[in-house]
């Protein structure tokens, strides 16, 4: 039976950074991923990573911008840690081989990003995530003697010992269908977000909230789940992302009257206000009849303002995306975009070391909520979050493992998970298909739990989630085999997505104010007196229970948020 000091579930940036940090302490480490590590969703990250590197910048300014971007819901101790460590982390990445863009003087080039008071986003064209992920994977190879890699293994459950400590996982080898118990002194969840709860989304098909749901199911609280980011520039046709880097390079937003409407909503920052503000502005223009396209559901993003040579050099991926997915040459004509689901600010509640309230269980990256993003994440802060808190979780977990005995557990949970999978495979083809339920969930969330929300829509969303949870119990699949049976994994993922959806909806119903990404048309004001607090969701019996935790304020008192 495999056993490790530190077992990391997820091999995106958070997972790989955690693995490297833990391995450097000499701990026995393993990293598990349901896809090959360099196919993790981090590979899609485009625009860059924030750090106060420039000589006239200061990490305090980065921290303040992040606090303001979060609509004062972010925990300031964690934000200070992230911002003050950012420059060293980016320099470390460069030293191990990430080819960040340099300017003509040979210095690291920085681009403008939303909500930032100066240019502080380091980038590799518009493939920054890919560049970093591949370099980290090379580094992981160097540690092949101490880091075991379980590639294409799907974790189904977290294991707990009799005292409730997390002591390993149950996982299925995707290639063969074999199920196994993995013991570990510490488990770090680095499983990414839950974007597939929505349709459309910029997130890959594998981003199904597995880690969030698995932690929730063993009693770990989730935090800030109501805070779901809609990115202002996703393709009208299919929700694919056009990076904020485009606006950072000078692209502008236009309505059907050819007006640069951001003048009305954010006269100082214009298109580079924070994402919640820009998405709401676009949605308002669309709802008030100034949208573009056949049904008026789009907005023009005009990238022709950026010199063509610069677009071809620094935004080359979105040149391809424009051509391949919208038939538009973005260097010559505007492209139609609209707000689309992009990121989950909430996740498994952790402290600044990545530790959850369940002993032995850590979380880092998009699966986690250390609350550096609060109500709204600033673009290019997520890659930073994955690396800083991935490293910290890896170091802390490795230190905790020292002097601990390897835990043990019965194989009851293994038998339970095997039986559950067999039962899914054996289901009659009489209920609904898994994919139908997933599509209904995504469309519904995009209708009722999006940029604008209200009580009636949210209550309806809750009813629908509960019905879909019932229907998922008998949803059927086609593949009855064992080898690469993605169908059965899809059925398991549907359960995770429904748990995530329920916690998002319940938290959104609970927060009766507007802050960050949560805009309630029935409660349009921010109400610090009552709502300057986190909403925590925990599993109580069969359903979610709500509690609150305080926001940590170190040096920036809440103030009116204007851009
Ligand atoms: C199109 C796009 C562009 C973006 N651009 C930027 C940007 O420029 N800058 C920025 O800061 N942020 C950006 N983001 C956000 C950022 O990319 C993500 O938040 C971040 O990469 C998440 O990293 P992660 O390590 O937490 O998770 P991921 O990279 O999603 O990795 C999750 C890992 O968990 C594994 N996993 C999941 N479930 C299981 C399971 N059940 N069993 C085993 N393994 C499992 C997966 O296989 C994978 O290895 C972008 C996001 C998108 C969608």
Coordinates of C-alpha atoms and ligand atoms in Angstrom, one line a residue:
X1 CA 0.0 0.0 0.0
X2 CA 1.6 3.3 -1.0
X3 CA 2.3 5.7 1.9
X4 CA 3.9 9.1 1.9
X5 CA 4.7 12.0 4.3
X6 CA 2.9 14.4 2.0
X7 CA 0.4 13.4 -0.7
X8 CA -0.6 16.2 -3.0
X9 CA -3.8 15.8 -5.0
X10 CA -3.5 18.0 -8.1
X11 CA -0.5 18.8 -10.4
X12 CA -1.3 22.3 -11.6
X13 CA 0.8 25.2 -10.4
X14 CA -0.3 24.9 -6.7
X15 CA 0.3 21.2 -6.6
X16 CA 3.7 21.2 -8.3
X17 CA 4.9 24.1 -6.3
X18 CA 3.8 22.3 -3.1
X19 CA 5.5 19.1 -4.2
X20 CA 8.8 20.9 -4.9
X21 CA 8.8 22.7 -1.6
X22 CA 8.0 19.6 0.4
X23 CA 10.6 17.5 -1.5
X24 CA 13.3 20.1 -0.8
X25 CA 12.9 19.4 2.9
X26 CA 13.7 15.7 2.3
X27 CA 10.1 14.5 3.0
X28 CA 8.7 11.6 1.0
X29 CA 6.3 13.2 -1.4
X30 CA 3.7 12.0 -4.0
X31 CA 1.7 14.0 -6.4
X32 CA -1.5 12.7 -8.0
X33 CA -3.5 14.0 -10.9
X34 CA -6.5 12.9 -12.9
X35 CA -4.8 14.1 -16.1
X36 CA -1.1 14.3 -17.1
X37 CA 0.3 17.1 -15.0
X38 CA 1.1 19.5 -17.9
X39 CA -2.6 19.2 -19.0
X40 CA -3.7 20.6 -15.7
X41 CA -5.9 23.7 -16.1
X42 CA -3.0 26.1 -15.1
X43 CA -1.7 25.5 -18.6
X44 CA -4.4 27.8 -19.9
X45 CA -3.4 30.8 -17.8
X46 CA -2.6 33.6 -20.3
X47 CA -2.0 37.1 -19.2
X48 CA 0.6 36.9 -16.5
X49 CA 1.5 37.0 -12.8
X50 CA 1.6 40.0 -10.5
X51 CA 4.6 41.2 -8.5
X52 CA 5.9 44.6 -7.3
X53 CA 9.1 44.2 -9.2
X54 CA 9.5 47.6 -10.8
X55 CA 11.8 50.0 -8.9
X56 CA 9.0 52.5 -8.4
X57 CA 6.6 49.9 -7.2
X58 CA 6.1 48.6 -3.6
X59 CA 4.4 45.5 -2.3
X60 CA 2.2 47.6 -0.1
X61 CA 0.7 49.1 -3.2
X62 CA 0.1 45.7 -4.6
X63 CA -1.5 44.6 -1.3
X64 CA -3.7 47.7 -1.1
X65 CA -4.9 47.2 -4.7
X66 CA -5.7 43.5 -3.8
X67 CA -7.6 44.5 -0.7
X68 CA -9.6 47.1 -2.7
X69 CA -10.1 44.7 -5.5
X70 CA -11.5 42.2 -3.0
X71 CA -14.1 44.8 -1.9
X72 CA -12.5 44.6 1.6
X73 CA -13.5 41.0 2.1
X74 CA -10.0 39.6 1.6
X75 CA -8.0 38.7 4.7
X76 CA -5.2 41.3 4.9
X77 CA -2.7 39.1 6.7
X78 CA -2.8 36.6 3.8
X79 CA -2.7 39.4 1.2
X80 CA 0.4 40.9 2.8
X81 CA 2.1 37.5 2.7
X82 CA 1.2 37.0 -0.9
X83 CA 2.3 40.5 -2.1
X84 CA 5.5 40.7 -0.1
X85 CA 6.7 37.4 -1.4
X86 CA 5.7 38.0 -5.0
X87 CA 8.9 39.5 -6.4
X88 CA 11.1 36.8 -5.0
X89 CA 8.8 34.1 -6.3
X90 CA 8.8 35.6 -9.8
X91 CA 12.6 36.0 -9.8
X92 CA 12.9 32.3 -8.6
X93 CA 10.7 31.3 -11.5
X94 CA 13.0 33.1 -13.9
X95 CA 16.1 31.6 -12.4
X96 CA 14.7 28.1 -12.9
X97 CA 13.9 28.8 -16.5
X98 CA 10.7 30.7 -17.1
X99 CA 11.4 33.0 -20.1
X100 CA 9.5 36.1 -18.9
X101 CA 9.2 38.8 -21.5
X102 CA 12.0 41.5 -21.3
X103 CA 11.9 45.0 -22.7
X104 CA 14.3 46.7 -25.0
X105 CA 16.6 47.7 -22.1
X106 CA 16.8 44.0 -21.1
X107 CA 14.7 44.4 -17.9
X108 CA 11.6 42.3 -17.1
X109 CA 8.7 43.8 -19.0
X110 CA 5.5 44.4 -17.0
X111 CA 2.0 44.9 -18.5
X112 CA -1.0 46.7 -17.1
X113 CA -3.8 44.6 -15.6
X114 CA -7.2 45.4 -14.1
X115 CA -7.5 47.0 -10.7
X116 CA -3.7 47.6 -10.4
X117 CA -2.4 51.1 -9.7
X118 CA 0.6 50.5 -12.0
X119 CA 2.1 48.0 -14.4
X120 CA 3.1 45.0 -12.4
X121 CA 2.2 41.9 -14.4
X122 CA 5.1 39.8 -15.6
X123 CA 4.2 37.6 -18.6
X124 CA 5.3 35.2 -21.3
X125 CA 3.4 36.4 -24.3
X126 CA -0.1 35.1 -23.5
X127 CA 1.0 31.6 -22.5
X128 CA 2.3 32.4 -19.0
X129 CA 0.6 29.4 -17.3
X130 CA 2.0 27.0 -19.9
X131 CA 5.5 28.4 -19.5
X132 CA 5.5 28.2 -15.7
X133 CA 3.8 24.7 -15.6
X134 CA 6.4 23.2 -17.9
X135 CA 9.3 24.6 -16.0
X136 CA 8.0 23.3 -12.7
X137 CA 7.4 19.9 -14.2
X138 CA 11.1 19.8 -15.4
X139 CA 12.0 20.6 -11.8
X140 CA 9.8 17.8 -10.5
X141 CA 11.7 15.4 -12.8
X142 CA 14.9 16.4 -10.9
X143 CA 13.3 15.1 -7.7
X144 CA 12.1 11.8 -9.2
X145 CA 13.7 9.8 -6.5
X146 CA 11.8 11.5 -3.7
X147 CA 8.6 12.5 -5.5
X148 CA 6.3 9.7 -6.7
X149 CA 4.0 10.7 -9.5
X150 CA 0.6 9.1 -9.8
X151 CA -0.4 10.5 -13.2
X152 CA -3.9 9.7 -14.5
X153 CA -5.1 8.6 -11.0
X154 CA -8.5 10.0 -9.9
X155 CA -9.1 10.6 -6.2
X156 CA -12.6 9.6 -5.2
X157 CA -12.5 10.3 -1.4
X158 CA -10.4 11.5 1.4
X159 CA -9.7 9.1 4.3
X160 CA -10.0 9.9 8.0
X161 CA -8.7 8.0 11.0
X162 CA -10.7 7.4 14.2
X163 CA -9.8 10.9 15.5
X164 CA -11.0 12.6 12.4
X165 CA -7.5 13.4 11.0
X166 CA -7.0 13.1 7.3
X167 CA -4.8 10.2 6.7
X168 CA -4.9 9.5 2.9
X169 CA -7.1 9.0 -0.1
X170 CA -8.9 6.5 -2.2
X171 CA -8.1 6.7 -5.9
X172 CA -8.8 5.0 -9.2
X173 CA -6.2 4.3 -11.8
X174 CA -7.9 5.9 -14.9
X175 CA -6.0 3.5 -17.2
X176 CA -7.1 0.3 -15.7
X177 CA -10.0 1.1 -13.3
X178 CA -8.1 -0.4 -10.3
X179 CA -8.9 1.2 -7.0
X180 CA -6.4 1.7 -4.2
X181 CA -5.8 3.1 -0.8
X182 CA -3.0 5.7 -0.4
X183 CA -1.9 6.5 3.1
X184 CA -0.3 9.8 4.0
X185 CA 0.6 11.8 7.1
X186 CA -0.7 14.9 5.3
X187 CA -2.8 15.4 2.2
X188 CA -2.7 18.7 0.3
X189 CA -5.6 19.4 -2.0
X190 CA -4.5 21.3 -5.1
X191 CA -7.4 20.2 -7.3
X192 CA -8.3 23.6 -8.8
X193 CA -11.7 25.3 -9.0
X194 CA -15.2 24.4 -10.0
X195 CA -15.9 26.4 -13.2
X196 CA -17.8 23.6 -14.9
X197 CA -20.6 24.2 -12.5
X198 CA -21.4 27.0 -15.0
X199 CA -22.1 26.9 -18.7
X200 CA -20.4 28.5 -20.5
X201 CA -17.2 28.9 -18.6
X202 CA -13.6 29.7 -19.5
X203 CA -12.5 26.6 -17.5
X204 CA -11.5 23.2 -18.9
X205 CA -13.8 20.2 -18.7
X206 CA -11.7 18.8 -15.9
X207 CA -12.4 21.7 -13.5
X208 CA -15.3 20.1 -11.6
X209 CA -14.8 21.1 -8.0
X210 CA -13.6 17.6 -6.9
X211 CA -11.3 18.8 -4.1
X212 CA -13.9 21.4 -2.8
X213 CA -16.6 18.7 -2.5
X214 CA -14.3 16.0 -1.1
X215 CA -13.2 18.3 1.7
X216 CA -16.7 19.4 2.3
X217 CA -17.9 15.8 2.6
X218 CA -15.5 15.1 5.4
X219 CA -16.5 18.2 7.3
X220 CA -14.1 20.9 6.2
X221 CA -15.8 24.3 6.0
X222 CA -15.9 26.2 2.7
X223 CA -15.6 30.0 2.6
X224 CA -16.6 32.9 0.3
X225 CA -18.5 30.4 -2.0
X226 CA -20.9 33.1 -3.2
X227 CA -18.1 35.0 -4.8
X228 CA -17.9 33.7 -8.4
X229 CA -16.0 35.8 -10.9
X230 CA -17.4 36.6 -14.3
X231 CA -14.6 37.7 -16.6
X232 CA -15.5 40.7 -18.8
X233 CA -14.1 39.3 -22.1
X234 CA -15.2 35.9 -23.1
X235 CA -16.3 35.0 -26.6
X236 CA -20.0 35.3 -27.2
X237 CA -19.9 32.1 -29.3
X238 CA -18.6 29.7 -26.7
X239 CA -17.2 31.4 -23.5
X240 CA -13.5 31.1 -24.4
X241 CA -11.3 33.6 -22.7
X242 CA -9.8 36.7 -24.4
X243 CA -7.1 37.6 -21.8
X244 CA -7.3 40.8 -19.8
X245 CA -3.8 41.3 -21.2
X246 CA -5.6 42.7 -24.3
X247 CA -7.1 45.6 -22.4
X248 CA -3.8 45.9 -20.6
X249 CA -2.1 46.5 -23.9
X250 CA -4.7 49.2 -24.8
X251 CA -7.8 47.4 -26.2
X252 CA -11.1 49.2 -25.5
X253 CA -14.8 48.2 -25.0
X254 CA -17.5 49.7 -27.2
X255 CA -21.3 49.4 -27.2
X256 CA -23.7 49.4 -30.2
X257 CA -23.5 53.2 -30.3
X258 CA -19.7 53.1 -30.7
X259 CA -19.4 54.6 -27.2
X260 CA -16.5 53.8 -24.8
X261 CA -19.1 53.2 -22.1
X262 CA -16.6 52.5 -19.2
X263 CA -16.3 56.3 -19.0
X264 CA -19.7 56.2 -17.2
X265 CA -18.8 53.4 -14.8
X266 CA -15.1 53.8 -14.0
X267 CA -13.9 57.2 -15.3
X268 CA -10.4 56.8 -13.9
X269 CA -9.5 53.2 -14.6
X270 CA -11.8 52.7 -17.6
X271 CA -11.4 49.2 -19.1
X272 CA -8.9 48.4 -16.4
X273 CA -11.3 48.7 -13.5
X274 CA -11.6 45.5 -11.5
X275 CA -13.4 42.6 -13.2
X276 CA -16.6 42.7 -11.2
X277 CA -17.0 46.4 -12.1
X278 CA -16.3 45.9 -15.8
X279 CA -18.6 42.8 -16.1
X280 CA -21.5 44.6 -14.4
X281 CA -21.0 47.6 -16.7
X282 CA -21.1 45.4 -19.8
X283 CA -24.2 43.5 -18.5
X284 CA -25.9 46.8 -17.8
X285 CA -25.2 48.0 -21.4
X286 CA -26.6 44.7 -22.8
X287 CA -29.7 44.8 -20.6
X288 CA -30.4 48.4 -21.5
X289 CA -30.4 47.6 -25.2
X290 CA -26.9 48.8 -26.2
X291 CA -25.4 45.4 -26.8
X292 CA -24.0 44.3 -30.2
X293 CA -24.6 41.3 -32.4
X294 CA -27.8 39.8 -33.8
X295 CA -29.6 39.5 -30.4
X296 CA -27.7 42.4 -28.8
X297 CA -26.0 40.1 -26.2
X298 CA -22.5 41.1 -26.9
X299 CA -20.0 44.0 -26.5
X300 CA -17.2 44.9 -28.9
X301 CA -13.6 44.5 -27.7
X302 CA -11.5 46.6 -30.1
X303 CA -8.0 45.3 -30.1
X304 CA -7.1 47.1 -33.3
X305 CA -6.1 50.0 -31.0
X306 CA -3.0 48.0 -30.0
X307 CA -0.2 48.2 -32.6
X308 CA -0.5 45.1 -34.9
X309 CA 3.2 44.2 -34.3
X310 CA 2.7 44.2 -30.6
X311 CA -0.5 42.1 -30.8
X312 CA 1.3 39.5 -32.9
X313 CA 4.1 39.4 -30.5
X314 CA 2.5 39.7 -27.0
X315 CA -1.1 38.4 -27.6
X316 CA -0.5 35.7 -30.2
X317 CA -2.7 33.1 -28.7
X318 CA -5.8 35.3 -28.8
X319 CA -5.0 36.1 -32.4
X320 CA -5.4 32.3 -33.0
X321 CA -8.5 32.1 -30.7
X322 CA -10.2 35.0 -32.6
X323 CA -9.5 33.3 -36.0
X324 CA -10.3 29.7 -35.0
X325 CA -13.3 30.2 -32.7
X326 CA -15.0 33.5 -33.9
X327 CA -13.7 33.9 -37.5
X328 CA -12.3 37.3 -36.6
X329 CA -8.9 38.8 -37.2
X330 CA -8.5 40.8 -34.0
X331 CA -5.7 42.9 -35.5
X332 CA -8.1 44.3 -38.0
X333 CA -11.6 44.3 -36.5
X334 CA -13.4 44.3 -33.1
X335 CA -14.4 41.0 -31.6
X336 CA -17.7 40.2 -29.8
X337 CA -17.4 39.4 -26.2
X338 CA -19.5 39.3 -23.0
X339 CA -19.0 38.5 -19.3
X340 CA -18.5 34.8 -18.7
X341 CA -17.9 32.6 -15.7
X342 CA -14.1 32.4 -15.0
X343 CA -13.0 31.8 -11.4
X344 CA -14.3 30.8 -8.0
X345 CA -13.0 33.0 -5.2
X346 CA -14.4 30.7 -2.6
X347 CA -13.1 27.2 -1.7
X348 CA -11.8 25.2 1.2
X349 CA -11.1 27.5 4.2
X350 CA -7.5 27.5 5.2
X351 CA -5.1 29.5 7.4
X352 CA -2.0 31.2 6.0
X353 CA -0.1 27.9 5.9
X354 CA -2.7 26.2 3.8
X355 CA -4.0 24.2 6.8
X356 CA -7.7 23.4 7.0
X357 CA -9.5 22.9 10.3
X358 CA -9.2 19.1 9.7
X359 CA -5.9 18.0 11.0
X360 CA -3.6 16.6 8.2
X361 CA -5.6 18.2 5.5
X362 CA -4.2 21.2 3.6
X363 CA -5.5 23.1 0.5
X364 CA -3.8 25.5 -1.9
X365 CA -4.6 27.2 -5.2
X366 CA -8.0 27.7 -6.7
X367 CA -9.5 24.8 -4.6
X368 CA -8.6 26.8 -1.4
X369 CA -9.9 30.0 0.2
X370 CA -7.1 31.6 2.3
X371 CA -9.1 34.6 1.2
X372 CA -6.5 36.7 -0.7
X373 CA -9.2 37.4 -3.3
X374 CA -12.2 38.1 -1.0
X375 CA -15.2 39.3 -3.1
X376 CA -13.3 39.7 -6.4
X377 CA -9.9 38.5 -7.6
X378 CA -7.6 40.8 -9.5
X379 CA -6.4 39.4 -12.8
X380 CA -2.9 37.8 -12.5
X381 CA -3.2 37.3 -8.7
X382 CA -4.3 33.7 -9.0
X383 CA -1.0 32.3 -10.4
X384 CA 0.7 34.1 -7.6
X385 CA -1.7 32.7 -5.0
X386 CA -1.1 29.1 -6.3
X387 CA 2.7 29.5 -6.0
X388 CA 3.0 31.3 -2.7
X389 CA 0.4 29.2 -0.9
X390 CA 1.3 26.0 -2.7
X391 CA 4.9 26.5 -1.4
X392 CA 3.8 27.4 2.1
X393 CA 1.4 24.4 2.3
X394 CA 4.2 22.0 1.0
X395 CA 6.7 23.3 3.6
X396 CA 4.2 23.2 6.5
X397 CA 2.9 19.8 5.7
X398 CA 6.5 18.4 5.4
X399 CA 7.4 19.9 8.8
X400 CA 4.3 18.4 10.4
X401 CA 5.2 15.0 9.0
X402 CA 8.5 14.9 10.8
X403 CA 8.4 12.6 13.8
X404 CA 4.9 11.4 13.0
X405 CA 4.1 7.7 12.6
X406 CA 2.5 6.7 9.3
X407 CA -1.2 6.5 9.8
X408 CA -3.3 3.4 9.1
X409 CA -6.9 2.8 8.3
X410 CA -9.3 0.0 7.5
X411 CA -10.3 -0.6 3.9
X412 CA -14.0 0.1 4.6
X413 CA -14.0 3.3 2.6
X414 CA -12.2 1.6 -0.3
X415 CA -15.0 -1.0 -0.4
X416 CA -17.6 1.7 -0.3
X417 CA -16.1 3.6 -3.2
X418 CA -15.7 0.5 -5.3
X419 CA -19.4 -0.5 -4.6
X420 CA -20.5 3.0 -5.6
X421 CA -18.7 2.9 -8.9
X422 CA -20.0 -0.6 -9.7
X423 CA -23.5 0.7 -8.9
X424 CA -23.1 3.7 -11.3
X425 CA -21.9 1.4 -14.1
X426 CA -24.8 -1.0 -13.5
X427 CA -27.6 1.6 -13.6
X428 CA -30.5 1.1 -15.9
X429 CA -30.7 3.4 -18.9
X430 CA -34.0 4.8 -17.8
X431 CA -33.3 8.1 -15.9
X432 CA -31.5 11.1 -17.4
X433 CA -28.0 11.1 -18.8
X434 CA -25.2 12.6 -16.7
X435 CA -24.4 15.1 -19.4
X436 CA -28.0 16.3 -19.6
X437 CA -28.1 17.0 -15.8
X438 CA -24.7 18.8 -16.1
X439 CA -25.9 21.0 -18.9
X440 CA -29.1 21.9 -17.1
X441 CA -27.0 22.8 -14.0
X442 CA -24.6 25.0 -15.9
X443 CA -27.3 26.9 -17.8
X444 CA -29.3 27.4 -14.7
X445 CA -26.4 28.7 -12.7
X446 CA -25.5 31.1 -15.5
X447 CA -29.1 32.3 -15.5
X448 CA -29.7 32.8 -11.7
X449 CA -26.3 33.0 -10.0
X450 CA -24.4 35.2 -12.4
X451 CA -23.5 38.9 -12.6
X452 CA -26.8 40.1 -11.2
X453 CA -28.7 38.0 -8.6
X454 CA -31.9 38.3 -6.5
X455 CA -33.8 36.4 -3.9
X456 CA -36.4 34.9 -6.2
X457 CA -33.8 33.7 -8.8
X458 CA -31.5 32.3 -6.1
X459 CA -34.4 30.4 -4.4
X460 CA -35.3 28.9 -7.7
X461 CA -31.7 28.0 -8.3
X462 CA -31.7 26.2 -4.9
X463 CA -34.8 24.2 -5.8
X464 CA -33.3 23.2 -9.1
X465 CA -30.0 22.1 -7.5
X466 CA -32.0 19.9 -5.1
X467 CA -34.0 18.3 -7.9
X468 CA -30.8 17.7 -9.9
X469 CA -29.2 16.1 -6.9
X470 CA -32.1 13.6 -6.8
X471 CA -31.9 13.0 -10.5
X472 CA -28.1 12.4 -10.3
X473 CA -28.7 9.4 -8.0
X474 CA -30.0 7.5 -11.0
X475 CA -28.3 9.2 -13.9
X476 CA -26.9 6.7 -16.3
X477 CA -23.7 6.3 -18.4
X478 CA -22.9 4.4 -21.5
X479 CA -19.4 3.0 -20.9
X480 CA -19.5 -0.2 -18.8
X481 CA -15.8 -0.9 -19.1
X482 CA -12.8 -0.4 -16.9
X483 CA -10.1 1.0 -19.2
X484 CA -10.2 4.9 -19.4
X485 CA -13.8 4.9 -18.4
X486 CA -14.3 8.7 -18.4
X487 CA -18.0 8.2 -18.3
X488 CA -18.1 6.9 -14.8
X489 CA -15.7 9.6 -13.7
X490 CA -18.1 12.1 -15.2
X491 CA -20.9 10.7 -13.0
X492 CA -18.7 11.1 -9.9
X493 CA -17.7 14.6 -10.9
X494 CA -21.4 15.5 -11.4
X495 CA -21.9 14.8 -7.7
X496 CA -19.0 17.1 -6.8
X497 CA -20.3 19.9 -9.0
X498 CA -23.8 19.7 -7.4
X499 CA -22.2 20.0 -3.9
X500 CA -20.3 23.1 -5.1
X501 CA -23.4 24.6 -6.7
X502 CA -25.5 24.1 -3.6
X503 CA -22.9 25.8 -1.4
X504 CA -22.6 28.7 -3.9
X505 CA -26.3 29.2 -4.0
X506 CA -26.8 28.9 -0.2
X507 CA -24.0 31.4 0.4
X508 CA -25.5 33.8 -2.2
X509 CA -28.9 33.6 -0.6
X510 CA -27.3 34.3 2.8
X511 CA -25.4 37.4 1.8
X512 CA -28.1 40.1 1.7
X513 CA -25.9 42.9 0.3
X514 CA -23.8 43.6 -2.8
X515 CA -20.0 43.3 -2.5
X516 CA -17.5 42.3 -5.1
X517 CA -18.8 39.6 -7.5
X518 CA -22.1 39.2 -5.6
X519 CA -24.5 41.9 -6.8
X520 CA -28.0 41.5 -5.4
X521 CA -30.4 43.7 -7.2
X522 CA -32.7 43.5 -4.2
X523 CA -29.9 44.6 -1.8
X524 CA -27.7 46.9 -4.1
X525 CA -25.6 48.5 -1.4
X526 CA -22.5 47.2 0.5
X527 CA -23.4 46.9 4.2
X528 CA -20.2 46.8 6.2
X529 CA -21.9 46.9 9.5
X530 CA -23.7 43.7 9.0
X531 CA -21.8 41.9 6.2
X532 CA -18.1 42.6 6.6
X533 CA -17.6 38.9 7.4
X534 CA -17.0 35.6 5.6
X535 CA -19.8 33.2 5.1
X536 CA -18.7 29.6 5.9
X537 CA -20.6 26.6 4.6
X538 CA -20.2 23.2 6.3
X539 CA -21.9 19.9 5.8
X540 CA -24.4 19.3 8.5
X541 CA -26.2 15.9 8.2
X542 CA -27.3 15.9 4.5
X543 CA -27.2 19.6 3.8
X544 CA -25.2 22.8 4.1
X545 CA -25.1 24.8 7.3
X546 CA -24.1 28.5 7.4
X547 CA -21.8 30.2 9.9
X548 CA -19.6 33.3 9.8
X549 CA -15.9 34.1 10.4
X550 CA -14.3 37.5 10.8
X551 CA -12.4 39.3 8.1
X552 CA -8.7 40.0 9.1
X553 CA -7.9 43.7 8.8
X554 CA -4.3 44.7 9.4
X555 CA -3.8 48.2 7.9
X556 CA -6.6 49.1 5.4
X557 CA -10.0 50.1 6.8
X558 CA -12.9 49.6 4.4
X559 CA -13.7 52.6 2.3
X560 CA -15.9 53.4 -0.7
X561 CA -14.6 51.5 -3.7
X562 CA -14.2 53.7 -6.9
X563 CA -12.2 53.2 -10.0
Ligands
LIG1 C1 -8.4 30.7 -19.6 C2 -7.8 31.1 -18.3 C3 -6.8 32.0 -18.2 C4 -6.2 32.4 -17.0 N1 -5.2 33.3 -17.0 C5 -4.7 33.7 -15.8 C6 -3.6 34.6 -15.7 O1 -3.1 35.0 -16.7 N2 -3.1 34.9 -14.5 C7 -3.6 34.4 -13.3 O2 -3.1 34.7 -12.3 N3 -4.6 33.5 -13.4 C8 -5.2 33.1 -14.6 N4 -6.2 32.2 -14.6 C9 -6.6 31.5 -13.3 C10 -5.5 30.4 -13.0 O3 -5.1 29.9 -14.2 C11 -6.1 29.3 -12.1 O4 -6.8 29.8 -11.1 C12 -4.9 28.5 -11.6 O5 -4.1 28.1 -12.7 C13 -5.4 27.3 -10.8 O6 -4.3 26.5 -10.5 P1 -4.4 25.3 -9.5 O7 -3.0 24.7 -9.4 O8 -5.1 25.7 -8.3 O9 -5.4 24.2 -10.2 P2 -5.3 23.5 -11.7 O10 -4.3 24.0 -12.6 O11 -6.7 23.6 -12.2 O12 -4.9 22.0 -11.4 C14 -5.8 21.2 -10.7 C15 -5.2 19.8 -10.6 O13 -6.0 18.9 -9.8 C16 -6.1 17.7 -10.5 N5 -7.4 17.1 -10.0 C17 -8.6 17.7 -9.9 N6 -9.5 16.8 -9.4 C18 -8.8 15.6 -9.2 C19 -9.2 14.3 -8.7 N7 -10.4 14.0 -8.4 N8 -8.2 13.4 -8.6 C20 -6.9 13.7 -9.0 N9 -6.5 14.9 -9.5 C21 -7.5 15.8 -9.6 C22 -6.1 18.0 -12.0 O14 -5.8 16.9 -12.7 C23 -5.0 19.1 -12.0 O15 -3.7 18.5 -12.0 C24 -6.8 31.8 -15.8 C25 -7.8 30.9 -15.8 C26 -8.3 30.6 -17.1 C27 -9.5 29.6 -17.1

